[in-house]
C-alpha positions as a printed Julia matrix, in Angstrom:
182×3 Matrix{Float64}:
 101.37  145.03   91.77
 103.37  141.81   91.45
 102.76  139.47   88.54
 101.51  136.81   91.0
  98.7   139.1    92.15
  97.94  140.0    88.55
  97.42  136.34   87.58
  95.96  134.99   90.82
  94.2   137.74   92.78
  92.4   135.45   95.26
  95.18  132.98   96.09
  95.84  132.29   99.75
  99.32  130.76  100.16
  98.16  128.5   103.03
  95.25  126.92  101.14
  96.62  126.8    97.6
  98.32  123.59   96.43
  99.7   123.8    92.87
  99.99  119.98   92.8
  96.2   119.75   92.81
  95.02  118.79   89.28
  92.51  121.63   89.06
  94.97  124.25   90.32
  97.75  122.91   88.11
  95.54  123.08   85.0
  94.37  126.56   86.03
  97.98  127.8    86.2
  99.58  125.93   83.31
  96.73  125.02   80.96
  95.09  128.35   80.15
  95.71  130.56   77.14
  95.72  133.73   79.28
  98.65  132.36   81.32
 100.57  130.6    78.57
 103.66  132.73   79.28
 103.94  130.83   82.6
 103.72  127.52   80.75
 106.33  128.62   78.2
 108.73  129.71   80.97
 108.25  126.37   82.76
 108.78  124.36   79.57
 111.92  126.34   78.69
 113.32  125.74   82.17
 112.71  121.98   82.03
 113.42  121.29   78.36
 116.25  123.73   77.54
 119.07  121.24   78.23
 117.78  118.83   75.57
 115.66  120.83   73.08
 118.45  122.87   71.47
 116.08  125.83   70.92
 114.06  128.27   72.97
 110.3   127.86   73.04
 108.7   131.11   71.94
 105.08  130.02   71.6
 102.75  127.1    72.25
  99.27  126.07   71.17
  97.16  124.29   73.76
  95.65  121.03   72.54
  92.68  118.88   73.49
  93.47  116.99   76.7
  91.14  114.06   76.0
  92.45  111.74   73.33
  89.54  109.6    72.21
  90.31  105.94   71.57
  89.91  104.54   68.07
  87.83  101.64   69.35
  85.05  101.9    71.92
  86.7    99.17   74.03
  90.02  101.06   74.24
  91.02  103.24   77.17
  90.39  107.01   77.05
  93.51  109.11   77.55
  93.0   112.24   79.67
  96.07  114.47   79.85
  96.57  117.28   82.37
  98.11  119.9    80.07
  98.74  119.22   76.37
 100.32  121.61   73.91
 102.29  121.81   70.69
 105.49  123.85   70.66
 106.21  126.41   67.96
 108.84  123.96   66.66
 106.3   121.13   66.28
 107.0   118.92   69.3
 103.97  117.78   71.29
 104.15  118.09   75.07
 102.08  116.54   77.83
 102.62  117.8    81.38
 101.23  115.55   84.1
 101.04  116.17   87.82
 100.69  113.14   90.09
 100.25  113.36   93.86
  99.55  109.71   94.71
 101.86  106.84   93.8
  99.62  104.19   92.29
 102.72  102.12   91.34
 101.96  102.48   87.61
 103.7   105.72   86.61
 106.35  104.23   84.31
 103.76  102.41   82.2
 101.18  105.17   82.44
 103.62  107.75   81.08
 104.55  105.45   78.18
 100.84  105.0    77.41
 100.27  108.76   77.38
 103.38  109.33   75.27
 102.33  106.6    72.8
  98.84  108.08   72.4
 100.27  111.53   71.61
 102.8   110.09   69.17
 100.29  107.88   67.37
  97.72  110.64   67.04
 100.24  113.01   65.42
 100.06  111.02   62.19
  96.93  111.27   60.08
  95.68  108.85   57.45
  97.84  108.99   54.33
 100.76  110.8    55.96
 104.31  109.46   55.75
 106.09  108.26   58.89
 108.56  111.14   58.47
 105.7   113.43   59.48
 105.4   111.94   62.98
 105.87  114.68   65.58
 108.25  114.16   68.52
 106.35  113.74   71.78
 107.56  114.84   75.2
 105.97  113.91   78.5
 106.85  115.77   81.7
 105.73  114.11   84.94
 105.74  116.23   88.09
 105.58  113.83   91.01
 104.81  114.52   94.67
 106.62  111.28   95.56
 109.93  109.59   94.87
 109.81  107.04   92.07
 113.22  106.51   90.53
 116.44  105.2    92.09
 118.75  108.12   91.22
 119.27  111.07   93.57
 118.8   113.73   90.9
 115.29  115.24   91.11
 115.11  115.66   87.31
 115.49  112.66   85.01
 115.06  112.37   81.25
 114.48  109.09   79.45
 114.68  108.4    75.72
 115.5   105.5    73.42
 119.21  104.72   73.6
 121.5   101.93   72.42
 122.3    99.99   75.6
 125.88   99.25   74.48
 126.94  102.61   73.02
 124.61  105.13   74.63
 123.72  106.53   71.19
 120.23  107.98   71.01
 117.95  106.52   68.31
 116.13  109.84   67.74
 114.5   112.71   69.62
 110.94  111.47   69.11
 110.62  110.06   72.64
 111.51  112.13   75.69
 110.03  111.42   79.1
 110.92  113.63   82.04
 110.33  113.02   85.73
 110.49  115.87   88.25
 110.39  114.31   91.72
 109.47  117.16   94.08
 110.62  115.47   97.34
 114.14  115.14   95.91
 114.31  118.91   95.32
 113.69  119.44   99.04
 116.58  117.13   99.99
 119.1   119.19   98.05
 122.27  117.86   96.43
 123.85  114.74   97.88
 127.35  114.97   99.3
 129.38  112.2    97.59
 131.43  111.63  100.78
 128.3   110.73  102.81
 127.04  107.94  100.58
């Protein structure tokens, strides 16, 4: 029996869409399938993390605002890596023209909530947001992009506390661009 049938015995390939929020959370946000989430995170984050992820702990996906008037943050899949980094994985099918700001908002909420009253700023936990998009958003051809805080003049990175990834699914389907056809 293949591992796919072991995890998802009633999946019909024609009717199943992993970009659906419910399906995505079912696959990547459940303790009993966390090995799938770890494999995905290692594949996406390995170029920049400098270590292999061996374990994760799933976190609450609703981050309650401090004030009643503030906006509630509802993440798709939230976890903490065995090395301490916090990760939010978002799947977005529709382009509501707000993804750049929305991802910063989600990242900021995770980062802010990692520090408890009385803790020193050195105890802030790096936060990583991965956005899986069913549409093209960014100008570059590469389907995977990582953003951080860099010095505009030198390219030096301030720190590793902010990392925002975009995986643009339509760009994967196009394949690599031939530089001679641009």
